[in-house]
Structure formats: C-alpha cells, structure tokens
PDB file of C-alpha atoms in Angstrom:
ATOM      1  CA  VAL A   1     134.520  79.046  69.616  1.00  0.00           C
ATOM      2  CA  SER A   2     133.083  79.321  66.115  1.00  0.00           C
ATOM      3  CA  MET A   3     131.929  76.232  64.246  1.00  0.00           C
ATOM      4  CA  GLY A   4     134.609  74.022  62.847  1.00  0.00           C
ATOM      5  CA  ARG A   5     137.506  75.909  64.386  1.00  0.00           C
ATOM      6  CA  THR A   6     139.934  73.959  66.530  1.00  0.00           C
ATOM      7  CA  LEU A   7     140.578  75.403  69.981  1.00  0.00           C
ATOM      8  CA  VAL A   8     144.319  75.500  70.646  1.00  0.00           C
ATOM      9  CA  GLU A   9     145.478  76.495  74.117  1.00  0.00           C
ATOM     10  CA  LEU A  10     149.009  77.702  74.739  1.00  0.00           C
ATOM     11  CA  PHE A  11     150.196  77.401  78.346  1.00  0.00           C
ATOM     12  CA  TYR A  12     153.240  79.628  78.727  1.00  0.00           C
ATOM     13  CA  ASP A  13     155.500  81.564  81.090  1.00  0.00           C
ATOM     14  CA  VAL A  14     157.564  84.575  79.979  1.00  0.00           C
ATOM     15  CA  ILE A  15     160.652  83.155  81.730  1.00  0.00           C
ATOM     16  CA  SER A  16     160.719  80.395  79.088  1.00  0.00           C
ATOM     17  CA  PRO A  17     162.480  81.171  75.779  1.00  0.00           C
ATOM     18  CA  TYR A  18     160.928  78.146  74.059  1.00  0.00           C
ATOM     19  CA  SER A  19     157.517  79.484  75.104  1.00  0.00           C
ATOM     20  CA  TRP A  20     158.313  82.709  73.235  1.00  0.00           C
ATOM     21  CA  LEU A  21     159.188  80.784  70.069  1.00  0.00           C
ATOM     22  CA  GLY A  22     155.989  78.714  70.311  1.00  0.00           C
ATOM     23  CA  PHE A  23     153.927  81.820  71.049  1.00  0.00           C
ATOM     24  CA  GLU A  24     155.174  83.757  68.016  1.00  0.00           C
ATOM     25  CA  VAL A  25     154.664  80.843  65.637  1.00  0.00           C
ATOM     26  CA  LEU A  26     151.141  80.161  66.930  1.00  0.00           C
ATOM     27  CA  CYS A  27     150.280  83.871  66.788  1.00  0.00           C
ATOM     28  CA  ARG A  28     151.273  83.821  63.093  1.00  0.00           C
ATOM     29  CA  TYR A  29     149.407  80.603  62.350  1.00  0.00           C
ATOM     30  CA  GLN A  30     146.196  81.692  64.061  1.00  0.00           C
ATOM     31  CA  HIS A  31     145.549  83.705  60.886  1.00  0.00           C
ATOM     32  CA  ILE A  32     146.487  80.860  58.518  1.00  0.00           C
ATOM     33  CA  TRP A  33     145.082  77.776  60.228  1.00  0.00           C
ATOM     34  CA  ASN A  34     141.452  77.279  61.163  1.00  0.00           C
ATOM     35  CA  ILE A  35     142.156  77.623  64.889  1.00  0.00           C
ATOM     36  CA  ASP A  36     141.062  79.687  67.848  1.00  0.00           C
ATOM     37  CA  LEU A  37     144.224  80.388  69.802  1.00  0.00           C
ATOM     38  CA  ARG A  38     143.713  80.788  73.527  1.00  0.00           C
ATOM     39  CA  LEU A  39     146.651  82.167  75.497  1.00  0.00           C
ATOM     40  CA  ARG A  40     146.889  80.628  78.966  1.00  0.00           C
ATOM     41  CA  PRO A  41     149.395  82.359  81.259  1.00  0.00           C
ATOM     42  CA  ALA A  42     150.644  79.788  83.799  1.00  0.00           C
ATOM     43  CA  LEU A  43     153.627  79.337  86.103  1.00  0.00           C
ATOM     44  CA  LEU A  44     156.570  77.267  84.901  1.00  0.00           C
ATOM     45  CA  GLY A  45     157.991  77.041  88.432  1.00  0.00           C
ATOM     46  CA  GLY A  46     154.734  75.501  89.639  1.00  0.00           C
ATOM     47  CA  ILE A  47     154.712  72.925  86.844  1.00  0.00           C
ATOM     48  CA  MET A  48     158.359  71.959  87.481  1.00  0.00           C
ATOM     49  CA  GLN A  49     157.764  71.666  91.221  1.00  0.00           C
ATOM     50  CA  GLN A  50     154.569  69.654  90.989  1.00  0.00           C
ATOM     51  CA  THR A  51     155.834  67.231  88.349  1.00  0.00           C
ATOM     52  CA  GLY A  52     159.331  66.814  89.807  1.00  0.00           C
ATOM     53  CA  ASN A  53     160.937  68.164  86.631  1.00  0.00           C
ATOM     54  CA  LYS A  54     164.348  69.898  86.678  1.00  0.00           C
ATOM     55  CA  PRO A  55     165.435  72.829  84.503  1.00  0.00           C
ATOM     56  CA  PRO A  56     167.139  71.252  81.456  1.00  0.00           C
ATOM     57  CA  ALA A  57     170.079  73.667  81.764  1.00  0.00           C
ATOM     58  CA  MET A  58     171.089  71.997  85.039  1.00  0.00           C
ATOM     59  CA  LEU A  59     172.604  69.244  82.909  1.00  0.00           C
ATOM     60  CA  PRO A  60     175.765  70.829  81.416  1.00  0.00           C
ATOM     61  CA  LYS A  61     175.643  68.930  78.111  1.00  0.00           C
ATOM     62  CA  ARG A  62     172.018  69.830  77.694  1.00  0.00           C
ATOM     63  CA  ALA A  63     172.691  73.488  78.531  1.00  0.00           C
ATOM     64  CA  GLU A  64     175.407  73.517  75.879  1.00  0.00           C
ATOM     65  CA  TYR A  65     172.982  72.123  73.308  1.00  0.00           C
ATOM     66  CA  MET A  66     170.160  74.490  74.331  1.00  0.00           C
ATOM     67  CA  LEU A  67     172.344  77.536  73.652  1.00  0.00           C
ATOM     68  CA  LYS A  68     172.868  76.418  70.058  1.00  0.00           C
ATOM     69  CA  ASP A  69     169.307  75.182  69.658  1.00  0.00           C
ATOM     70  CA  ILE A  70     167.671  78.415  70.833  1.00  0.00           C
ATOM     71  CA  LYS A  71     169.987  80.465  68.601  1.00  0.00           C
ATOM     72  CA  ARG A  72     169.103  78.309  65.576  1.00  0.00           C
ATOM     73  CA  MET A  73     165.378  78.463  66.312  1.00  0.00           C
ATOM     74  CA  ALA A  74     165.496  82.214  66.926  1.00  0.00           C
ATOM     75  CA  LYS A  75     167.106  82.678  63.528  1.00  0.00           C
ATOM     76  CA  TYR A  76     164.750  80.250  61.780  1.00  0.00           C
ATOM     77  CA  TYR A  77     161.576  81.791  63.228  1.00  0.00           C
ATOM     78  CA  GLN A  78     162.921  85.362  63.198  1.00  0.00           C
ATOM     79  CA  VAL A  79     162.301  85.929  66.900  1.00  0.00           C
ATOM     80  CA  PRO A  80     164.902  88.125  68.649  1.00  0.00           C
ATOM     81  CA  VAL A  81     165.844  85.760  71.498  1.00  0.00           C
ATOM     82  CA  HIS A  82     169.354  86.641  72.669  1.00  0.00           C
ATOM     83  CA  ILE A  83     170.920  83.936  74.746  1.00  0.00           C
ATOM     84  CA  SER A  84     174.390  83.391  76.162  1.00  0.00           C
ATOM     85  CA  GLY A  85     175.885  81.042  78.739  1.00  0.00           C
ATOM     86  CA  GLY A  86     175.279  83.489  81.585  1.00  0.00           C
ATOM     87  CA  ASP A  87     171.554  83.573  80.897  1.00  0.00           C
ATOM     88  CA  PHE A  88     170.882  80.288  82.673  1.00  0.00           C
ATOM     89  CA  GLN A  89     172.045  81.848  85.949  1.00  0.00           C
ATOM     90  CA  ARG A  90     169.859  84.846  85.170  1.00  0.00           C
ATOM     91  CA  ILE A  91     166.813  82.596  84.746  1.00  0.00           C
ATOM     92  CA  PHE A  92     167.503  80.693  87.967  1.00  0.00           C
ATOM     93  CA  ALA A  93     167.862  84.021  89.794  1.00  0.00           C
ATOM     94  CA  THR A  94     164.645  85.544  88.433  1.00  0.00           C
ATOM     95  CA  SER A  95     161.119  84.858  89.622  1.00  0.00           C
ATOM     96  CA  SER A  96     158.401  85.256  86.991  1.00  0.00           C
ATOM     97  CA  LEU A  97     155.653  85.051  89.610  1.00  0.00           C
ATOM     98  CA  ALA A  98     154.787  88.778  89.722  1.00  0.00           C
ATOM     99  CA  ALA A  99     154.950  89.068  85.918  1.00  0.00           C
ATOM    100  CA  MET A 100     152.697  86.048  85.394  1.00  0.00           C
ATOM    101  CA  ARG A 101     150.230  87.357  87.997  1.00  0.00           C
ATOM    102  CA  PHE A 102     150.213  90.717  86.237  1.00  0.00           C
ATOM    103  CA  ILE A 103     149.567  89.030  82.879  1.00  0.00           C
ATOM    104  CA  THR A 104     146.816  86.967  84.544  1.00  0.00           C
ATOM    105  CA  ALA A 105     145.184  90.135  85.905  1.00  0.00           C
ATOM    106  CA  ILE A 106     145.169  91.634  82.399  1.00  0.00           C
ATOM    107  CA  ASP A 107     143.764  88.378  81.015  1.00  0.00           C
ATOM    108  CA  MET A 108     140.883  88.748  83.474  1.00  0.00           C
ATOM    109  CA  MET A 109     140.319  92.467  82.871  1.00  0.00           C
ATOM    110  CA  ASN A 110     141.241  93.286  79.304  1.00  0.00           C
ATOM    111  CA  GLN A 111     142.102  90.325  77.079  1.00  0.00           C
ATOM    112  CA  GLN A 112     142.944  92.398  74.009  1.00  0.00           C
ATOM    113  CA  TYR A 113     146.267  93.312  75.675  1.00  0.00           C
ATOM    114  CA  LEU A 114     147.239  89.724  76.491  1.00  0.00           C
ATOM    115  CA  GLU A 115     149.224  89.079  73.306  1.00  0.00           C
ATOM    116  CA  PRO A 116     151.151  92.410  73.124  1.00  0.00           C
ATOM    117  CA  LEU A 117     151.801  92.413  76.888  1.00  0.00           C
ATOM    118  CA  SER A 118     153.204  88.878  76.917  1.00  0.00           C
ATOM    119  CA  ARG A 119     155.389  89.705  73.908  1.00  0.00           C
ATOM    120  CA  GLN A 120     156.821  92.803  75.640  1.00  0.00           C
ATOM    121  CA  PHE A 121     157.770  90.743  78.705  1.00  0.00           C
ATOM    122  CA  TRP A 122     159.709  88.321  76.493  1.00  0.00           C
ATOM    123  CA  LEU A 123     161.305  91.201  74.602  1.00  0.00           C
ATOM    124  CA  ARG A 124     162.451  92.837  77.809  1.00  0.00           C
ATOM    125  CA  PHE A 125     163.821  89.648  79.394  1.00  0.00           C
ATOM    126  CA  TRP A 126     165.047  87.719  76.349  1.00  0.00           C
ATOM    127  CA  SER A 127     165.934  90.440  73.872  1.00  0.00           C
ATOM    128  CA  GLN A 128     167.027  93.339  76.056  1.00  0.00           C
ATOM    129  CA  CYS A 129     168.223  91.067  78.904  1.00  0.00           C
ATOM    130  CA  GLU A 130     166.563  93.245  81.517  1.00  0.00           C
ATOM    131  CA  ASP A 131     164.768  92.381  84.719  1.00  0.00           C
ATOM    132  CA  ILE A 132     161.024  91.670  84.792  1.00  0.00           C
ATOM    133  CA  SER A 133     160.519  90.898  88.466  1.00  0.00           C
ATOM    134  CA  GLN A 134     160.176  94.373  90.030  1.00  0.00           C
ATOM    135  CA  PRO A 135     157.033  96.551  89.929  1.00  0.00           C
ATOM    136  CA  GLU A 136     158.839  99.312  87.998  1.00  0.00           C
ATOM    137  CA  ASN A 137     159.962  96.780  85.343  1.00  0.00           C
ATOM    138  CA  ILE A 138     156.423  95.453  85.069  1.00  0.00           C
ATOM    139  CA  LEU A 139     154.989  98.946  84.610  1.00  0.00           C
ATOM    140  CA  ALA A 140     157.613  99.724  81.942  1.00  0.00           C
ATOM    141  CA  VAL A 141     156.623  96.565  80.048  1.00  0.00           C
ATOM    142  CA  ALA A 142     152.923  97.450  80.329  1.00  0.00           C
ATOM    143  CA  GLN A 143     153.593 100.913  78.928  1.00  0.00           C
ATOM    144  CA  GLN A 144     155.496  99.405  75.969  1.00  0.00           C
ATOM    145  CA  ALA A 145     152.512  97.135  75.322  1.00  0.00           C
ATOM    146  CA  GLY A 146     150.178 100.138  75.112  1.00  0.00           C
ATOM    147  CA  LEU A 147     148.344  99.754  78.427  1.00  0.00           C
ATOM    148  CA  SER A 148     147.116 102.934  80.064  1.00  0.00           C
ATOM    149  CA  GLY A 149     148.739 103.986  83.331  1.00  0.00           C
ATOM    150  CA  GLU A 150     145.403 103.481  85.047  1.00  0.00           C
ATOM    151  CA  LEU A 151     144.960  99.906  83.804  1.00  0.00           C
ATOM    152  CA  SER A 152     148.575  99.043  84.690  1.00  0.00           C
ATOM    153  CA  GLN A 153     148.205 100.384  88.222  1.00  0.00           C
ATOM    154  CA  LYS A 154     144.990  98.458  88.713  1.00  0.00           C
ATOM    155  CA  ALA A 155     146.567  95.212  87.457  1.00  0.00           C
ATOM    156  CA  LEU A 156     149.604  95.790  89.683  1.00  0.00           C
ATOM    157  CA  GLU A 157     147.328  96.149  92.725  1.00  0.00           C
ATOM    158  CA  MET A 158     145.496  92.975  91.703  1.00  0.00           C
ATOM    159  CA  ILE A 159     148.603  90.777  91.726  1.00  0.00           C
ATOM    160  CA  SER A 160     148.377  90.415  95.482  1.00  0.00           C
ATOM    161  CA  SER A 161     144.649  89.559  95.385  1.00  0.00           C
ATOM    162  CA  PRO A 162     143.420  85.994  96.018  1.00  0.00           C
ATOM    163  CA  THR A 163     141.402  86.148  92.767  1.00  0.00           C
ATOM    164  CA  VAL A 164     144.494  86.551  90.603  1.00  0.00           C
ATOM    165  CA  LYS A 165     146.668  84.209  92.668  1.00  0.00           C
ATOM    166  CA  ASP A 166     144.009  81.490  92.467  1.00  0.00           C
ATOM    167  CA  ARG A 167     143.449  81.987  88.743  1.00  0.00           C
ATOM    168  CA  LEU A 168     147.178  81.518  88.038  1.00  0.00           C
ATOM    169  CA  LYS A 169     147.269  78.422  90.265  1.00  0.00           C
ATOM    170  CA  GLU A 170     144.194  77.000  88.522  1.00  0.00           C
ATOM    171  CA  THR A 171     145.614  77.563  85.042  1.00  0.00           C
ATOM    172  CA  THR A 172     148.882  75.920  86.093  1.00  0.00           C
ATOM    173  CA  ALA A 173     146.966  72.960  87.560  1.00  0.00           C
ATOM    174  CA  GLU A 174     144.973  72.690  84.330  1.00  0.00           C
ATOM    175  CA  ALA A 175     148.177  72.438  82.275  1.00  0.00           C
ATOM    176  CA  ILE A 176     149.383  69.631  84.570  1.00  0.00           C
ATOM    177  CA  LYS A 177     146.029  67.872  84.245  1.00  0.00           C
ATOM    178  CA  TYR A 178     146.541  67.833  80.454  1.00  0.00           C
ATOM    179  CA  GLY A 179     149.907  66.159  81.048  1.00  0.00           C
ATOM    180  CA  ALA A 180     152.269  69.145  80.960  1.00  0.00           C
ATOM    181  CA  PHE A 181     155.659  68.814  82.679  1.00  0.00           C
ATOM    182  CA  GLY A 182     157.303  71.913  81.176  1.00  0.00           C
ATOM    183  CA  MET A 183     156.633  74.763  78.754  1.00  0.00           C
ATOM    184  CA  PRO A 184     155.352  75.639  76.275  1.00  0.00           C
ATOM    185  CA  ALA A 185     152.480  73.185  76.576  1.00  0.00           C
ATOM    186  CA  VAL A 186     150.149  73.334  73.592  1.00  0.00           C
ATOM    187  CA  VAL A 187     146.765  71.620  73.883  1.00  0.00           C
ATOM    188  CA  ALA A 188     144.643  71.135  70.774  1.00  0.00           C
ATOM    189  CA  HIS A 189     141.012  70.159  71.325  1.00  0.00           C
ATOM    190  CA  TYR A 190     140.222  68.006  68.335  1.00  0.00           C
ATOM    191  CA  ASP A 191     137.772  65.179  67.732  1.00  0.00           C
ATOM    192  CA  GLY A 192     136.418  65.568  71.250  1.00  0.00           C
ATOM    193  CA  GLU A 193     139.725  65.083  73.022  1.00  0.00           C
ATOM    194  CA  PRO A 194     142.716  67.143  74.145  1.00  0.00           C
ATOM    195  CA  HIS A 195     146.056  66.530  72.406  1.00  0.00           C
ATOM    196  CA  LEU A 196     149.147  67.755  74.261  1.00  0.00           C
ATOM    197  CA  PHE A 197     152.239  68.898  72.373  1.00  0.00           C
ATOM    198  CA  PHE A 198     155.308  69.850  74.385  1.00  0.00           C
ATOM    199  CA  GLY A 199     157.794  72.441  73.174  1.00  0.00           C
ATOM    200  CA  SER A 200     157.965  74.772  70.207  1.00  0.00           C
ATOM    201  CA  ASP A 201     159.289  72.161  67.765  1.00  0.00           C
ATOM    202  CA  ARG A 202     156.152  70.045  67.459  1.00  0.00           C
ATOM    203  CA  LEU A 203     153.971  72.523  65.620  1.00  0.00           C
ATOM    204  CA  GLU A 204     154.028  70.667  62.281  1.00  0.00           C
ATOM    205  CA  LEU A 205     152.770  67.596  64.182  1.00  0.00           C
ATOM    206  CA  LEU A 206     150.038  69.719  65.731  1.00  0.00           C
ATOM    207  CA  GLY A 207     149.036  70.842  62.240  1.00  0.00           C
ATOM    208  CA  SER A 208     148.992  67.274  61.012  1.00  0.00           C
ATOM    209  CA  VAL A 209     146.808  66.060  63.904  1.00  0.00           C
ATOM    210  CA  ILE A 210     144.202  68.805  63.406  1.00  0.00           C
ATOM    211  CA  GLY A 211     144.166  68.397  59.631  1.00  0.00           C
ATOM    212  CA  GLU A 212     146.105  71.544  58.716  1.00  0.00           C
TER     213      GLU A 212
END
C-alpha cells in the first residue's frame, strides 16, 4: 500500500446483487479517491450460517421492498441488475460455492483478472439470469472475462484443492472477524483501525470517514 492511501477491502459474493452495486461504485471511485481497493472474494452462505443471519427476502415485506430498491439502485448507479420476484427462488436454489472458489483460485494465481472475472459472474447471473454453478457455466464466464483456456482449466482443477478451499474459508472468517453479518462488507483501514460499512448504500459515509 503506497503512502497515504487508505486500504479499502471489499468482501463480496457474486450471488449478492448489492455486492455488485458496491463493487461497481468502488471500482469507479478507486480512480477518484485516494484508496487502494482490495477485492476479497468470500462466501455469503458461510457468513449467514456463522452469524445466524437469514436472507432478507425470506420476509415477504422486505422482499417486496428489495425488488424496488435494487431496481432504483441499478438505475441510479447504471449497473444492469435485472431482478424480478422469481429471482429470490433462483438465489435460494443456486450455490455460489464453486464460483467463489474459482474466483479465489484466480485471486491466488493471477490477480489482474479478479475484477473482470467477478464482473462477468454478476453479469451472467444478475443481468442474463443464467446459471453460474456448473463447470461449463464457470468456464463460459472465464472466457468472457478474457482468461485463457489454460488458466481457466487450471483454476477449475484448483477449486477442489485444500489450498483454495481454506483460502475462501479464511477470507470469510476474516470478514466475520471485522463484524460482517452479510454482504457487501466494506472495511476501510483508517487511522490505525478497521471501519466496517455494510451494504452498498453507505459509500458516502465511507468517504466522509476517510476524509474524501
């Protein structure tokens, strides 16, 4: 981390639409604010399980609100999230474990692809409403993100390795240690301490805390 730049960590999972919104805004602001953005792929399911949190959409009134809220935020931030009532079932029926392990493997091997790869997973799941859980889906996403066939194959083989599994578990545990109970979890390291911001609608507060 270069002198005087604030390290900002974004803990995210591609199954989370709010994570996509937070990701895109932070990716834009990393060139405007004096920050070093560090993308931290983690597992939302693990965070929910370990903190006893429940998916917000399980509460019908909250699900109703979320539909409108995500649509408004998508329009405001110009991020192509497409969401309809049926999508909550789709999320509950989809595991992001393989995708997040694949992203973790790329994070360990070739970090330059982390941002485009993560974006393509969100685009496939949240814009094109297609599956991301099967190996062929994952390889299609990797190709869209510009990864070579060789790198993709290697990362796909790595998702069953203890190294990658442990790294994803550790990152998830780290998010929880900072106080995360859902995603996105944004942690700004400022004035010698970590500041946790939950969700994609607290970014002006983040700016204010770090003097931006």
